[in-house]
Structures are given as structure tokens and as C-alpha cells.
PDB file of C-alpha atoms in Angstrom:
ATOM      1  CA  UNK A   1      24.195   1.181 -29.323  1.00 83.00           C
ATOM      2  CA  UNK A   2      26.964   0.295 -31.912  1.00 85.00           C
ATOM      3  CA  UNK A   3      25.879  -1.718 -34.935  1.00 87.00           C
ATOM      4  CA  UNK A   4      29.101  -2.867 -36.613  1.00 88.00           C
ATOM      5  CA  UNK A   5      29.163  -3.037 -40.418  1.00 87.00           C
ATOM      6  CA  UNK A   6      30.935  -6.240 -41.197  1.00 87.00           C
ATOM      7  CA  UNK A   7      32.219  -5.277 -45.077  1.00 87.00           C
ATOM      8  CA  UNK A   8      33.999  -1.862 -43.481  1.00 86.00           C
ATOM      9  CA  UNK A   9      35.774  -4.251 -40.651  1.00 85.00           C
ATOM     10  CA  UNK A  10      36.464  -6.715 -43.247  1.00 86.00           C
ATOM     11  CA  UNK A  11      37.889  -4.039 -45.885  1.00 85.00           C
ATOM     12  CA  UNK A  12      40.046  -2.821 -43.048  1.00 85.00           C
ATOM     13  CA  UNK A  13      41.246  -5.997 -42.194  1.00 85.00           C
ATOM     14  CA  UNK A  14      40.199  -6.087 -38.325  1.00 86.00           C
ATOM     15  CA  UNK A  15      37.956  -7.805 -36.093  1.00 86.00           C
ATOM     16  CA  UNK A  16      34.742  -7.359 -33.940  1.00 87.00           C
ATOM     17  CA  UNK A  17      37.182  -8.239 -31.139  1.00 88.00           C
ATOM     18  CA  UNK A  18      39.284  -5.673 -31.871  1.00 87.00           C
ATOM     19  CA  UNK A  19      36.137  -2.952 -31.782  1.00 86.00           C
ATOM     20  CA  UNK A  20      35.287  -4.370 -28.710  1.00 88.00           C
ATOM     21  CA  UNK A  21      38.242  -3.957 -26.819  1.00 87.00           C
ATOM     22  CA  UNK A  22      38.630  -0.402 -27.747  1.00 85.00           C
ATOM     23  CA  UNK A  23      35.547   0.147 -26.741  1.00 85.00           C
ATOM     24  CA  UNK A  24      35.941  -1.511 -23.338  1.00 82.00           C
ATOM     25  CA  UNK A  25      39.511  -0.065 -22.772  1.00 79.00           C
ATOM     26  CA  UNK A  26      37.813   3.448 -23.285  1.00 78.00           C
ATOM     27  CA  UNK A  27      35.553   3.563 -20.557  1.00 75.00           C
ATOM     28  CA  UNK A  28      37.904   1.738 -17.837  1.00 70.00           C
ATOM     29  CA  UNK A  29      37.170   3.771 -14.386  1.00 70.00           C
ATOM     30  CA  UNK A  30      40.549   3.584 -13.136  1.00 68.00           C
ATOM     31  CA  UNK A  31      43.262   5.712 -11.433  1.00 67.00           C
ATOM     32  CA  UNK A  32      45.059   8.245 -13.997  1.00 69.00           C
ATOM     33  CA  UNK A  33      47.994   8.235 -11.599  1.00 76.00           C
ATOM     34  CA  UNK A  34      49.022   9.994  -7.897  1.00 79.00           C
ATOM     35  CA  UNK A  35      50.840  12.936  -6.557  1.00 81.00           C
ATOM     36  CA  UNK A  36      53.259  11.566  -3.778  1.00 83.00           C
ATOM     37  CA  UNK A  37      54.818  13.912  -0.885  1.00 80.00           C
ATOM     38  CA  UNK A  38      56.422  13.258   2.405  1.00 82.00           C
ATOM     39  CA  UNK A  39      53.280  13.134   4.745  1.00 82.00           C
ATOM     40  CA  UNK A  40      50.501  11.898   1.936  1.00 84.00           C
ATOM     41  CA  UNK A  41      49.391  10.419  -1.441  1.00 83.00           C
ATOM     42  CA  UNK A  42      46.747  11.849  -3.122  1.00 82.00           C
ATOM     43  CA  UNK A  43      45.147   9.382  -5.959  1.00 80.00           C
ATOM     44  CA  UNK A  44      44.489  11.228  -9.276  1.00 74.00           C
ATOM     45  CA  UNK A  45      41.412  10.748 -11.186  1.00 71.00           C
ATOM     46  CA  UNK A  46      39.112  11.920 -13.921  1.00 67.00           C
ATOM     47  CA  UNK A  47      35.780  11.372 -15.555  1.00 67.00           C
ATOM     48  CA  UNK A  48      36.310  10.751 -18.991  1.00 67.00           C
ATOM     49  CA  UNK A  49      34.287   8.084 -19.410  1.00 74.00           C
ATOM     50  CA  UNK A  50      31.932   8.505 -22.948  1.00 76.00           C
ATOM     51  CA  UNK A  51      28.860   9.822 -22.241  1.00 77.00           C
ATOM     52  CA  UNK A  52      27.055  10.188 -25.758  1.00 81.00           C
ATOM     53  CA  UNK A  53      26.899   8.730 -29.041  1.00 82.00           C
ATOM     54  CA  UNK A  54      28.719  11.092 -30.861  1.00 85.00           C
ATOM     55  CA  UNK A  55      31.933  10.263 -28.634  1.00 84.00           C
ATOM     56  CA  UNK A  56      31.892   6.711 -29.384  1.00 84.00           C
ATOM     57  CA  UNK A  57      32.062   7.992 -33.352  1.00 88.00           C
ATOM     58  CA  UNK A  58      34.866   9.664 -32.646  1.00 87.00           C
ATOM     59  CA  UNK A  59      36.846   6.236 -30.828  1.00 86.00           C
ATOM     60  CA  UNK A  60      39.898   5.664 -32.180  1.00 86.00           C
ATOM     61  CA  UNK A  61      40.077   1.595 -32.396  1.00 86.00           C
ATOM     62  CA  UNK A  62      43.024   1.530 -34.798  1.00 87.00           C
ATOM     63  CA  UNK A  63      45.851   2.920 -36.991  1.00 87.00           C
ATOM     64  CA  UNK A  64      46.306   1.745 -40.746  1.00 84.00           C
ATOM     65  CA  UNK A  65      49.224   3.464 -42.594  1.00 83.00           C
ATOM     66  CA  UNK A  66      49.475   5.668 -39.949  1.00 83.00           C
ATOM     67  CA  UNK A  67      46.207   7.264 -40.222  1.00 86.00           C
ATOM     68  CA  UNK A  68      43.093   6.429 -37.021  1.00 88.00           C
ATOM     69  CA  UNK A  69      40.085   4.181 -38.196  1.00 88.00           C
ATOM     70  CA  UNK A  70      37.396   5.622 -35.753  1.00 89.00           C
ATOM     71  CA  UNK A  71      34.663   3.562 -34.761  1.00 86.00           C
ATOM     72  CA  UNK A  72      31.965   5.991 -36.862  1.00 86.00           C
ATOM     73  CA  UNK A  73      34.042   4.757 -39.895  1.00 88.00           C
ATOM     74  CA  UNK A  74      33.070   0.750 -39.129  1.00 88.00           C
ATOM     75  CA  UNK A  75      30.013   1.251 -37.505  1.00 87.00           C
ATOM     76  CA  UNK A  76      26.628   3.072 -36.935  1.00 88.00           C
ATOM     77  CA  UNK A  77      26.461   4.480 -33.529  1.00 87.00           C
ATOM     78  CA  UNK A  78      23.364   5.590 -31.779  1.00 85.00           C
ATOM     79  CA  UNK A  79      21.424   6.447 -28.783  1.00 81.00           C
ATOM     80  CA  UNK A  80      19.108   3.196 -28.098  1.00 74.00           C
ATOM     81  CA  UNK A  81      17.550   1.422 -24.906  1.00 70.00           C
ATOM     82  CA  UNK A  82      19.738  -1.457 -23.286  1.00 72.00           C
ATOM     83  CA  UNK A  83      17.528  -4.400 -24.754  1.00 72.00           C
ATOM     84  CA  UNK A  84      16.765  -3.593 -28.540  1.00 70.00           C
ATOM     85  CA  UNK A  85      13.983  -6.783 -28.354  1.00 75.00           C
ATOM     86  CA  UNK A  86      11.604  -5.168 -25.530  1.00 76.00           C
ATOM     87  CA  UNK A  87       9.849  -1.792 -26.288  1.00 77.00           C
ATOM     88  CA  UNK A  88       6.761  -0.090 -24.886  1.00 80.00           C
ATOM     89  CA  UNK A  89       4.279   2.172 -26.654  1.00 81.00           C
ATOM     90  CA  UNK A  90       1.780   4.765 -25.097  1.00 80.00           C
ATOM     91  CA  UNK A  91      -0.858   6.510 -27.364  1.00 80.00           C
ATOM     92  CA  UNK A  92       1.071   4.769 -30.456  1.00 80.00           C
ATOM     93  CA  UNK A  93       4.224   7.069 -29.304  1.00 80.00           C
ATOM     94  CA  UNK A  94       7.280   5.105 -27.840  1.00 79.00           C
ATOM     95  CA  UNK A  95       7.524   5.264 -24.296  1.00 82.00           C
ATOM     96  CA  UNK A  96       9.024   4.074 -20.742  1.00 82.00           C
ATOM     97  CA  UNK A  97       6.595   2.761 -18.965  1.00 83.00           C
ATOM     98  CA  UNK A  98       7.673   2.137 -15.422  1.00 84.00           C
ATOM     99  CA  UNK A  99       5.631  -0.160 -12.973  1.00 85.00           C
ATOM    100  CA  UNK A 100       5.619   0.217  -9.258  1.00 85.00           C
ATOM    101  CA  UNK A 101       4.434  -1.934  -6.805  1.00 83.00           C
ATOM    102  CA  UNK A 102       3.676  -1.858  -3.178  1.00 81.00           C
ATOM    103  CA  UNK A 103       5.830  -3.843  -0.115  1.00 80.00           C
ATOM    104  CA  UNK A 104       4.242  -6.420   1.185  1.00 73.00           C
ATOM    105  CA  UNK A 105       2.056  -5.374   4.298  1.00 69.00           C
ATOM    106  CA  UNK A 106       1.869  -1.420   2.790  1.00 75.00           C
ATOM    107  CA  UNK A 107      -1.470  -0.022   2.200  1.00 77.00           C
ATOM    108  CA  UNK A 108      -2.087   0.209  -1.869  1.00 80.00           C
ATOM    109  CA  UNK A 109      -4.293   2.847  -1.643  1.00 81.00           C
ATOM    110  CA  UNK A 110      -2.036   5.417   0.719  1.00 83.00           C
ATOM    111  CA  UNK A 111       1.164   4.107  -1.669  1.00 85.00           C
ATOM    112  CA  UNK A 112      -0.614   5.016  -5.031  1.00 86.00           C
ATOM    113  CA  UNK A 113      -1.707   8.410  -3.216  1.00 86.00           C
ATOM    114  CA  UNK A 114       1.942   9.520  -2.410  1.00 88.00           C
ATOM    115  CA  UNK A 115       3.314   8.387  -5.689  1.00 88.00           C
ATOM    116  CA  UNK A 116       0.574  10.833  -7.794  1.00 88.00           C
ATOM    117  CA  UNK A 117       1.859  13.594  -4.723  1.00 89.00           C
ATOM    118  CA  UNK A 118       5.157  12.875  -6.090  1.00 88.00           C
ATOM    119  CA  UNK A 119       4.977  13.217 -10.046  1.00 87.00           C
ATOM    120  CA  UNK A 120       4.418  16.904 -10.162  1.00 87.00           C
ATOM    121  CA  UNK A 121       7.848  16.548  -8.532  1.00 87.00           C
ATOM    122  CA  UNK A 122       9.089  14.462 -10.379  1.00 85.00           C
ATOM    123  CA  UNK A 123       7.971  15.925 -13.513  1.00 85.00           C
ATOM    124  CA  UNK A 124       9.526  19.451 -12.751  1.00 85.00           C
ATOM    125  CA  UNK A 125      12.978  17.556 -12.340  1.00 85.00           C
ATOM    126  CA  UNK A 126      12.309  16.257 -15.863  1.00 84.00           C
ATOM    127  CA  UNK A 127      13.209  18.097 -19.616  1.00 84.00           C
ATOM    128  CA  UNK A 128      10.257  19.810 -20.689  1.00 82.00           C
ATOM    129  CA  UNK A 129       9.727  17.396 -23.897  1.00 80.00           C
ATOM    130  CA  UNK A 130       9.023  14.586 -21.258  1.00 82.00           C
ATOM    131  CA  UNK A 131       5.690  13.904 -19.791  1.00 84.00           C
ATOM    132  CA  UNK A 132       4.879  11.645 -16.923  1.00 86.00           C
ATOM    133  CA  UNK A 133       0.996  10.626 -16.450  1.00 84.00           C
ATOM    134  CA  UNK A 134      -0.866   7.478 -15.157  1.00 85.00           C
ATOM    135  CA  UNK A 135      -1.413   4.741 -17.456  1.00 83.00           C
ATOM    136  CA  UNK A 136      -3.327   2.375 -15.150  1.00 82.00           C
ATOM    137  CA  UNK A 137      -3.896   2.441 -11.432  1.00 84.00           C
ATOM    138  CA  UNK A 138      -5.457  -0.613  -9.541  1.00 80.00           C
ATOM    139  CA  UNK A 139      -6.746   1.455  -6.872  1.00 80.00           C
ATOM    140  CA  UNK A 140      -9.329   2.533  -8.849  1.00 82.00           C
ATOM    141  CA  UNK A 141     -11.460  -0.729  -8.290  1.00 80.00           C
ATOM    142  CA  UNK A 142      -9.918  -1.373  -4.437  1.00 78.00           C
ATOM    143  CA  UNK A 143     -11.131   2.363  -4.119  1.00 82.00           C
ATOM    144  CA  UNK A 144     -14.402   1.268  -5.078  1.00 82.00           C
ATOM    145  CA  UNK A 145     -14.594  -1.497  -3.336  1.00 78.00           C
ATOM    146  CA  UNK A 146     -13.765   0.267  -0.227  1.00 75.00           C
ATOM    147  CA  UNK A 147     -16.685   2.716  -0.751  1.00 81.00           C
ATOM    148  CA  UNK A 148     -19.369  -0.072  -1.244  1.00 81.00           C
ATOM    149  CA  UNK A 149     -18.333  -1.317   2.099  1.00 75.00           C
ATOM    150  CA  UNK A 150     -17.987   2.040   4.031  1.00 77.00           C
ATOM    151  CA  UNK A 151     -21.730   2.509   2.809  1.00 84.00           C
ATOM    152  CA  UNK A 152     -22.842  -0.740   3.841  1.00 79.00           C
ATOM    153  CA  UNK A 153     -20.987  -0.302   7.148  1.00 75.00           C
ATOM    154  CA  UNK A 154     -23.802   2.720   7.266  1.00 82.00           C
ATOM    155  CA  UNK A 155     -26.777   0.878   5.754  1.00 83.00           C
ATOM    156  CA  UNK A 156     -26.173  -1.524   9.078  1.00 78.00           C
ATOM    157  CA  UNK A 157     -26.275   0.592  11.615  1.00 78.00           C
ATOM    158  CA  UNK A 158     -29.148   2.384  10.110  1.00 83.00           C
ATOM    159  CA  UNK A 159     -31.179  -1.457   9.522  1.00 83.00           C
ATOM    160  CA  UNK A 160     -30.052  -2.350  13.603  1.00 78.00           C
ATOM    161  CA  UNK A 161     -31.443   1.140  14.296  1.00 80.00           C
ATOM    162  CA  UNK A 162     -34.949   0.615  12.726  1.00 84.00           C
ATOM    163  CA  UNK A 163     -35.538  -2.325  13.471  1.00 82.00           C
ATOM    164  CA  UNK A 164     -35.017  -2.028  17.033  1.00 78.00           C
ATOM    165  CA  UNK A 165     -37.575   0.205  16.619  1.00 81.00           C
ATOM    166  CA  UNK A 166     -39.877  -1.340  14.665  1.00 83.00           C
ATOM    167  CA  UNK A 167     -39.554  -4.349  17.680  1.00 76.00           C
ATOM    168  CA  UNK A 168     -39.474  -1.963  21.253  1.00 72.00           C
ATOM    169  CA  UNK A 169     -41.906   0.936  19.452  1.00 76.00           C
ATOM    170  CA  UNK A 170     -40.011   2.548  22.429  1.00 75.00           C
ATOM    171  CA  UNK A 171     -37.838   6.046  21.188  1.00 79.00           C
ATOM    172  CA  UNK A 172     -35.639   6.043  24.580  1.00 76.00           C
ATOM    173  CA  UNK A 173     -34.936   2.044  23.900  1.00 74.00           C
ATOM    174  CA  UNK A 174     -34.032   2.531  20.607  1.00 78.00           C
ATOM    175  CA  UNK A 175     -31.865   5.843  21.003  1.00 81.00           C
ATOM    176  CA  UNK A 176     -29.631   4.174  23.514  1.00 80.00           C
ATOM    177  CA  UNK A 177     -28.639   1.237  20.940  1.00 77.00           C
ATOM    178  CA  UNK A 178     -28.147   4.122  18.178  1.00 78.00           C
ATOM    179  CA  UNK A 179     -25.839   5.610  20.359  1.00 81.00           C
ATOM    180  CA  UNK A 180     -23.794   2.494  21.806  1.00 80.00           C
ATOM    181  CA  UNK A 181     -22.992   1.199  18.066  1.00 80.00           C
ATOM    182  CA  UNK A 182     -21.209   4.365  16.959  1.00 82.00           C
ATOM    183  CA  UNK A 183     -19.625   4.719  20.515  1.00 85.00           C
ATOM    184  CA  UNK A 184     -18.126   0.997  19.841  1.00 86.00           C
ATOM    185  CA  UNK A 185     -17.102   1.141  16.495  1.00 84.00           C
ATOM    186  CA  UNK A 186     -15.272   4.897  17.325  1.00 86.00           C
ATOM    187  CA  UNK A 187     -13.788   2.815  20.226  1.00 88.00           C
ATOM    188  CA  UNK A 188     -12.560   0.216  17.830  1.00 88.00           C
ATOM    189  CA  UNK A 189     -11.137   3.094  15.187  1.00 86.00           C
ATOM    190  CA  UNK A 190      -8.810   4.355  17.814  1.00 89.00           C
ATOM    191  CA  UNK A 191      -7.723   0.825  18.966  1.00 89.00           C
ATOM    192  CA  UNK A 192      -7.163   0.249  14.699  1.00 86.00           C
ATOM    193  CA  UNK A 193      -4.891   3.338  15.050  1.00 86.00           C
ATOM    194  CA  UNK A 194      -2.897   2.821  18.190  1.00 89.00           C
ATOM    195  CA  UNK A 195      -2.018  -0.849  16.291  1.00 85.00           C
ATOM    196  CA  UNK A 196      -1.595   1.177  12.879  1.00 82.00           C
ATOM    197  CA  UNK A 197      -4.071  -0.766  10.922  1.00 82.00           C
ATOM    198  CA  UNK A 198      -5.683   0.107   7.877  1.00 77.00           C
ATOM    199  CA  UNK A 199      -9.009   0.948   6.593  1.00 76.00           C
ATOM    200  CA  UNK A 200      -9.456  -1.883   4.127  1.00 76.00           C
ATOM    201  CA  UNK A 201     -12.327  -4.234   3.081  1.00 77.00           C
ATOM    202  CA  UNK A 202     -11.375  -6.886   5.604  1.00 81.00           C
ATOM    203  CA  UNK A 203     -11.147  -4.502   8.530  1.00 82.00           C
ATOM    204  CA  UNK A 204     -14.166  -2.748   7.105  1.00 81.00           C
ATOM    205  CA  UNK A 205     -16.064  -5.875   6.827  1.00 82.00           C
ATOM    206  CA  UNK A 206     -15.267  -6.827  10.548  1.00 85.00           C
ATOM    207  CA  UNK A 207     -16.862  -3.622  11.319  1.00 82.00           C
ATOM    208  CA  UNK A 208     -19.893  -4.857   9.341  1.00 81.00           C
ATOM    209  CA  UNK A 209     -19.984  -8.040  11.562  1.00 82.00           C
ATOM    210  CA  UNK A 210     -19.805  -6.287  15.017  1.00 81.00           C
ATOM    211  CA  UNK A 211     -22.368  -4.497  14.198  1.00 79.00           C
ATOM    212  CA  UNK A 212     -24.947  -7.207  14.794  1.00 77.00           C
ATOM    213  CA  UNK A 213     -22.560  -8.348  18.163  1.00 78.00           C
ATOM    214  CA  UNK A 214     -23.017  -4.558  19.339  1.00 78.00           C
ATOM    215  CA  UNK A 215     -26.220  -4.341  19.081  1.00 78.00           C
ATOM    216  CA  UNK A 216     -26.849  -7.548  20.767  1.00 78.00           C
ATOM    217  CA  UNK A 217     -25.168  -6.911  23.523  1.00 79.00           C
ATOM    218  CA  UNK A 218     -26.827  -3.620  24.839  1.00 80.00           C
ATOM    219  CA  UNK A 219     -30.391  -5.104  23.400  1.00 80.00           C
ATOM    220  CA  UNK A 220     -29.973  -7.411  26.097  1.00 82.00           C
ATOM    221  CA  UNK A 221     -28.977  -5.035  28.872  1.00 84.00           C
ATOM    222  CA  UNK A 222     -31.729  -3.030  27.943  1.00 82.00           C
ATOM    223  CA  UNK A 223     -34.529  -5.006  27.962  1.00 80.00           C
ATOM    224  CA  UNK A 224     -33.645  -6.387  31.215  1.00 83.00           C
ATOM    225  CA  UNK A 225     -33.468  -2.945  32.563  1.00 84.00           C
ATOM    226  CA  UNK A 226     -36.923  -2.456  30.989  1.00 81.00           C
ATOM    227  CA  UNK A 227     -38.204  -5.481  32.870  1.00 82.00           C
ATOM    228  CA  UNK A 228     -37.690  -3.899  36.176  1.00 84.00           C
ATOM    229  CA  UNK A 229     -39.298  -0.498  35.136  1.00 83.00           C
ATOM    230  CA  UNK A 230     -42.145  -1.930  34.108  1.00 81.00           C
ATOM    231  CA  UNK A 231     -42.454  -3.542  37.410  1.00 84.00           C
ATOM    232  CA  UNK A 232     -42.287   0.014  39.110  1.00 82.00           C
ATOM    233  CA  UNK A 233     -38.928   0.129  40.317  1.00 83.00           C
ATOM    234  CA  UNK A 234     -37.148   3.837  40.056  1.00 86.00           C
ATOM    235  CA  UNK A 235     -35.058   3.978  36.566  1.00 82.00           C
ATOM    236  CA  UNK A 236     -31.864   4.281  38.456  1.00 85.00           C
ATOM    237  CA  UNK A 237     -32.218   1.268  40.762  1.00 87.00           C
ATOM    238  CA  UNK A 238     -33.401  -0.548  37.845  1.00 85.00           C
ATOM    239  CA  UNK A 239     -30.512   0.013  35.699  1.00 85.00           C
ATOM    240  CA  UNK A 240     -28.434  -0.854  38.682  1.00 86.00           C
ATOM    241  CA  UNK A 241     -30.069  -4.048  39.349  1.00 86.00           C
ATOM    242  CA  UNK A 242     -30.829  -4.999  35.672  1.00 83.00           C
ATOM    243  CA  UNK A 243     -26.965  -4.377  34.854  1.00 83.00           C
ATOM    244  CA  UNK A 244     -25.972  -6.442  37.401  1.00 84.00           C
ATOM    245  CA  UNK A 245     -28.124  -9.588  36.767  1.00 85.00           C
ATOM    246  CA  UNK A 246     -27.256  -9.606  33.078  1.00 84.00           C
ATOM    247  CA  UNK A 247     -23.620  -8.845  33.517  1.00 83.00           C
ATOM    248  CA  UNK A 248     -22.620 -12.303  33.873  1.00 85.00           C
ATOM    249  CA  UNK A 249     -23.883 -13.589  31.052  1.00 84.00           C
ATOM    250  CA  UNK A 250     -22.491 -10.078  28.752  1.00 86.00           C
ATOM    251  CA  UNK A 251     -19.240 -11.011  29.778  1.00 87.00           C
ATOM    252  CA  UNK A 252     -19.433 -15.048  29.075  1.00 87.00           C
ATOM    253  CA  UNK A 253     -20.914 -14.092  25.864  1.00 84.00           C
ATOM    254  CA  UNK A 254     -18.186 -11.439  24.439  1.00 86.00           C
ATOM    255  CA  UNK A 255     -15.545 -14.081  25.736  1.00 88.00           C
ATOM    256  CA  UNK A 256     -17.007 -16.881  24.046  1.00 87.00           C
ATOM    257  CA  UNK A 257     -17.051 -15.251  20.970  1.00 85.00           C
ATOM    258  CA  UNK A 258     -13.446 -13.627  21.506  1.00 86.00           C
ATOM    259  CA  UNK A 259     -12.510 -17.342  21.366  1.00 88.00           C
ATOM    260  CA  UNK A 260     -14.000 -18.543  18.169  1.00 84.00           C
ATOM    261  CA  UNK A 261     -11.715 -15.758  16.913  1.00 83.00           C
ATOM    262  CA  UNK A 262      -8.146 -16.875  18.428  1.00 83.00           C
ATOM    263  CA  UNK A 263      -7.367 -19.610  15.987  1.00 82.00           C
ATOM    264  CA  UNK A 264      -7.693 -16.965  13.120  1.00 80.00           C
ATOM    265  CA  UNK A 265      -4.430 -15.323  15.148  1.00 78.00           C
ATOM    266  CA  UNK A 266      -2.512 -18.111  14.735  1.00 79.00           C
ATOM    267  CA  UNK A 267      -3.028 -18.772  11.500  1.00 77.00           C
ATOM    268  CA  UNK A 268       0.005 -18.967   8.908  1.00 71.00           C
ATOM    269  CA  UNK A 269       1.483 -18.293   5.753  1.00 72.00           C
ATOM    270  CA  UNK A 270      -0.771 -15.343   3.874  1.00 72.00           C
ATOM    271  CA  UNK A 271      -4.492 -16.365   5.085  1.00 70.00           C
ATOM    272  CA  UNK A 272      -2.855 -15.672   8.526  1.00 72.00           C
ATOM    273  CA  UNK A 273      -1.551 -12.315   7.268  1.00 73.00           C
ATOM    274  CA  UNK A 274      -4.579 -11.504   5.598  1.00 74.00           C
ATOM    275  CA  UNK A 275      -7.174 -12.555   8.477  1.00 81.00           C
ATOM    276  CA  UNK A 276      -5.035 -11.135  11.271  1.00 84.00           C
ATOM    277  CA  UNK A 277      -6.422  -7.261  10.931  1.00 84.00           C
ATOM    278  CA  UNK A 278     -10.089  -8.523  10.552  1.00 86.00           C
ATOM    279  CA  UNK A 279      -9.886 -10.826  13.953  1.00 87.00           C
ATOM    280  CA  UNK A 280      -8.199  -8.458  15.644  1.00 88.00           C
ATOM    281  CA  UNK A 281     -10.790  -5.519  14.858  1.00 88.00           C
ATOM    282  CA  UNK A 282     -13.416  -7.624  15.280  1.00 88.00           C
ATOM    283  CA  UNK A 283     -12.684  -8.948  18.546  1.00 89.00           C
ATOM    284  CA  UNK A 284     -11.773  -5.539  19.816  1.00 89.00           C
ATOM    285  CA  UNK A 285     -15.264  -3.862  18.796  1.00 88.00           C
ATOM    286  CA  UNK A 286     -16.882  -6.826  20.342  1.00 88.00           C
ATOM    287  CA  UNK A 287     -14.809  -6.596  23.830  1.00 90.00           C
ATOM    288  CA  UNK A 288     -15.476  -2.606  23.304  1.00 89.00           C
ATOM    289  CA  UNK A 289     -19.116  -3.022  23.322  1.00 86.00           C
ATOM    290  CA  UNK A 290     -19.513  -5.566  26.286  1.00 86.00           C
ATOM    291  CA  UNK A 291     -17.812  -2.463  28.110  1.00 87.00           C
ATOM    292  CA  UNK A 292     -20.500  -0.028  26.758  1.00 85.00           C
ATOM    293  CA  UNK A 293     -23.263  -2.296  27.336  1.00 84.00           C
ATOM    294  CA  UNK A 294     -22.042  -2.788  30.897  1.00 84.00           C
ATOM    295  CA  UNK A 295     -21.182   1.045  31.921  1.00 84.00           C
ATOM    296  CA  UNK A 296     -22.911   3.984  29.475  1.00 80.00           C
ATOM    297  CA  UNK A 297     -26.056   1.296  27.813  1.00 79.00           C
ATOM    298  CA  UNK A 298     -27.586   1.528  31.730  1.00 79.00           C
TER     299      UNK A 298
END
């Protein structure tokens, strides 16, 4: 950063046009010449462009009675940031502070996780006076978010769990739902994978909401199953029979709510982005568990 001293340049007789053309002409990146033979030219060419502070003091930017005026002689020169009128401060000590944000459609929370992989890294490639740490990271509240709604996800299954219980006082009836939830919503985590989604609080909360389809759906198989076992018939030719008469309707009933989803898909502009992954999920763990309720539930 050059700060001219305008009673030097006027003592001197010159210009802040004239400073600024020697500077300018001292740092032109151009050709210094070129070797020319009989089969080739080679183009000749040098870095001397000034690097530090104490080279600019040493600019010559004119003669007067035959002796150089250098630029330290009209001016203060110094090491400074680009813009002198923005600054940033960290634990009252001048810093850089550098903000990164995410792409649209990248994950914050695996983007935030690489960069802190990255600054021990960085920091190596770094002189040893300069220190790199995290001034503020929004994860930190989207991490907890995320939590909450992972142990809700769990709180659910356990509630649809007890209460089947509590309802059927029946342990067979209300092992088979326990085990057709998880089956469904593992079913739906490798669907989320194979279509590279995230686990976020919308897809998360979709989860939440099949839940209560899931359970539904192999509720019903089962107590129509029951029906015929209380009437005497062998458990296997009930589960046949009972599977079969409720089919149908399992099928009509994961369709028709498949559908209520489908406008959700279509939706534009960023509520469409944002509700694509949590229709899609949900929609797959609901088609997932009319499949379990319809071949592992019997």
C-alpha cells in the first residue's frame, strides 16, 4: 500500500500521475525479448515483478539533476490488505476471517465435517505464527436438530410398539409389528442410499410419519390372520387365507396414499427442492411396508 506524501511530490515538482505510472510500468508481465534460429523462436521471459514492500521503496519514478527520486523518498510504503475500509478482528487481534458456504443441494453437515478434516492440513501448509480455528459453525444447531429427531424417530417405534400391546395383550401379535417397522424403515435406508439422499430433518421426519403407515398396515394383516385362528383354523392356512382376503385392500390403501404424495414431486422452485427427499422417502417406506405386511407380517 503506497501512501503518497503530497509536500515531497510537490517539493520535487512531480505528480501523483507520474508515481503511478512508474509504478504500473514496473510490474508490466510482458515478453523481455526472443532468441530466433532457423527451425524455432523461443520467447524470453522473467519474473521480476515486485513482490514486497521494500521493493516498491526502492522504485525509481524519476531523475532530478541527474540523481533517482525513489518512491520511499515521496511516499510511505507498506504491507496492507487490498481494501484499507474493511477489517476483521478475532479475540481483539486482527484477523482474516474467511466464510465458506455450502452448494446448493450439498449436505451442510458432511461439508462442515470435511472442511474441519481439512484444517490440520491446511494449517501445516501455513507459517507457524498463523493459526486457523473455527469461529462459528451452523451445524452446531442443524446437528442438534438432527439428534432430537433421530430420538423421536426411536420414541415412535417404541410408543407403536407398546401400545400395540397394551391393545392385543398378545406377545406374538405385538412382536411381529416390532419387527416389520424396523424391517421397513432399513428397507427405506437402502432405497435413501441407492438415490444418494441424506439424513436430514425432512427425510428424518418422513421416517417419523411412516411409522404410523407401517404399523397400520401389518396391524391389519394381523388381526385378520388372528380372526381365523381364533376360529380354529391351522396358523399356516390362516395366514394364507387371512393374507389373501386383506391383500386387496393393503394394496388400494398404500396406493392411495402414494398419490396424495405425487403433487409434492412436482412441485417447483425451492419448496419443490426441499419437499422432494421427504415424499420420496416417505412414499418408499410406505410401498416397502405394504410388501412386508403382504409377504414376512403372515
Amino acid at each position: 500500500r503506497v501512501k503518497l506524501n503530497a509536500q515531497a511530490i510537490a517539493a520535487l515538482g512531480l505528480t501523483s500521475e507520474t508515481v503511478r505510472t512508474a509504478i504500473t510500468g514496473a510490474n508490466v508481465n510482458s515478453a523481455k525479448g526472443s532468441l530466433d534460429g532457423p527451425s524455432r523462436a523461443v520467447t524470453l521471459s522473467a519474473n521480476d515483478q515486485m513482490q514486497s514492500a521494500e521493493e516498491y521503496r526502492q522504485l525509481i519514478i524519476a531523475y532530478q539533476n541527474g540523481a533517482p527520486i525513489r518512491l520511499g523518498d515521496v511516499a510511505t510504503v507498506e504491507q496492507g490488505a487490498e481494501n484499507s475500509w474493511l477489517g476483521a478482528w478475532a479475540n481483539k487481534e486482527q484477523a482474516i476471517v474467511m466464510n465458506v458456504q455450502r452448494q446448493p443441494g450439498a449436505n451442510i453437515i458432511s461439508t462442515a465435517d470435511s472442511i474441519r478434516q481439512m484444517l490440520p492440513q491446511l494449517t501445516e501448509s501455513l507459517p507457524k505464527s498463523v493459526k486457523v480455528t473455527v469461529l462459528s459453525d451452523r451445524t452446531t444447531n442443524i446437528r442438534a436438530s438432527v439428534d432430537d429427531t433421530q430420538f423421536e424417530l426411536m420414541m415412535a417405534i417404541a410408543l407403536v410398539v407398546m401400545i400395540i400391546y397394551l391393545f392385543l395383550r398378545n406377545i406374538p401379535a405385538t412382536i411381529i409389528p416390532g419387527v416389520a417397522v424396523p424391517l421397513s424403515l432399513i428397507g427405506t435406508f437402502a432405497v435413501m442410499v441407492f438415490l444418494d439422499f441424506s439424513i436430514n430433518n425432512l427425510t428424518l421426519m418422513a421416517l417419523t410419519i411412516a411409522t404410523g403407515f407401517v404399523v397400520d398396515d401389518a396391524i391389519v394383516v394381523i388381526e385378520n390372520i388372528s380372526r381365523y385362528i381364533e376360529k380354529g383354523e391351522k396358523p399356516l392356512a390362516a395366514a394364507l387365507k387371512g393374507a389373501g382376503e386383506i391383500g386387496f385392500t393393503i394394496i388400494s390403501l398404500t396406493f392411495s396414499l402414494i398419490a396424495v404424495l405425487i403433487p409434492l414431486l412436482f412441485m417447483g422452485d425451492i419448496v419443490g427442492r426441499l419437499f422432494r427427499e421427504f415424499a420420496i422417502t416417505l412414499a418408499v417406506a410406505i410401498l416397502i411396508s405394504a410388501v412386508v405386511s403382504l409377504t414376512l407380517t403372515p
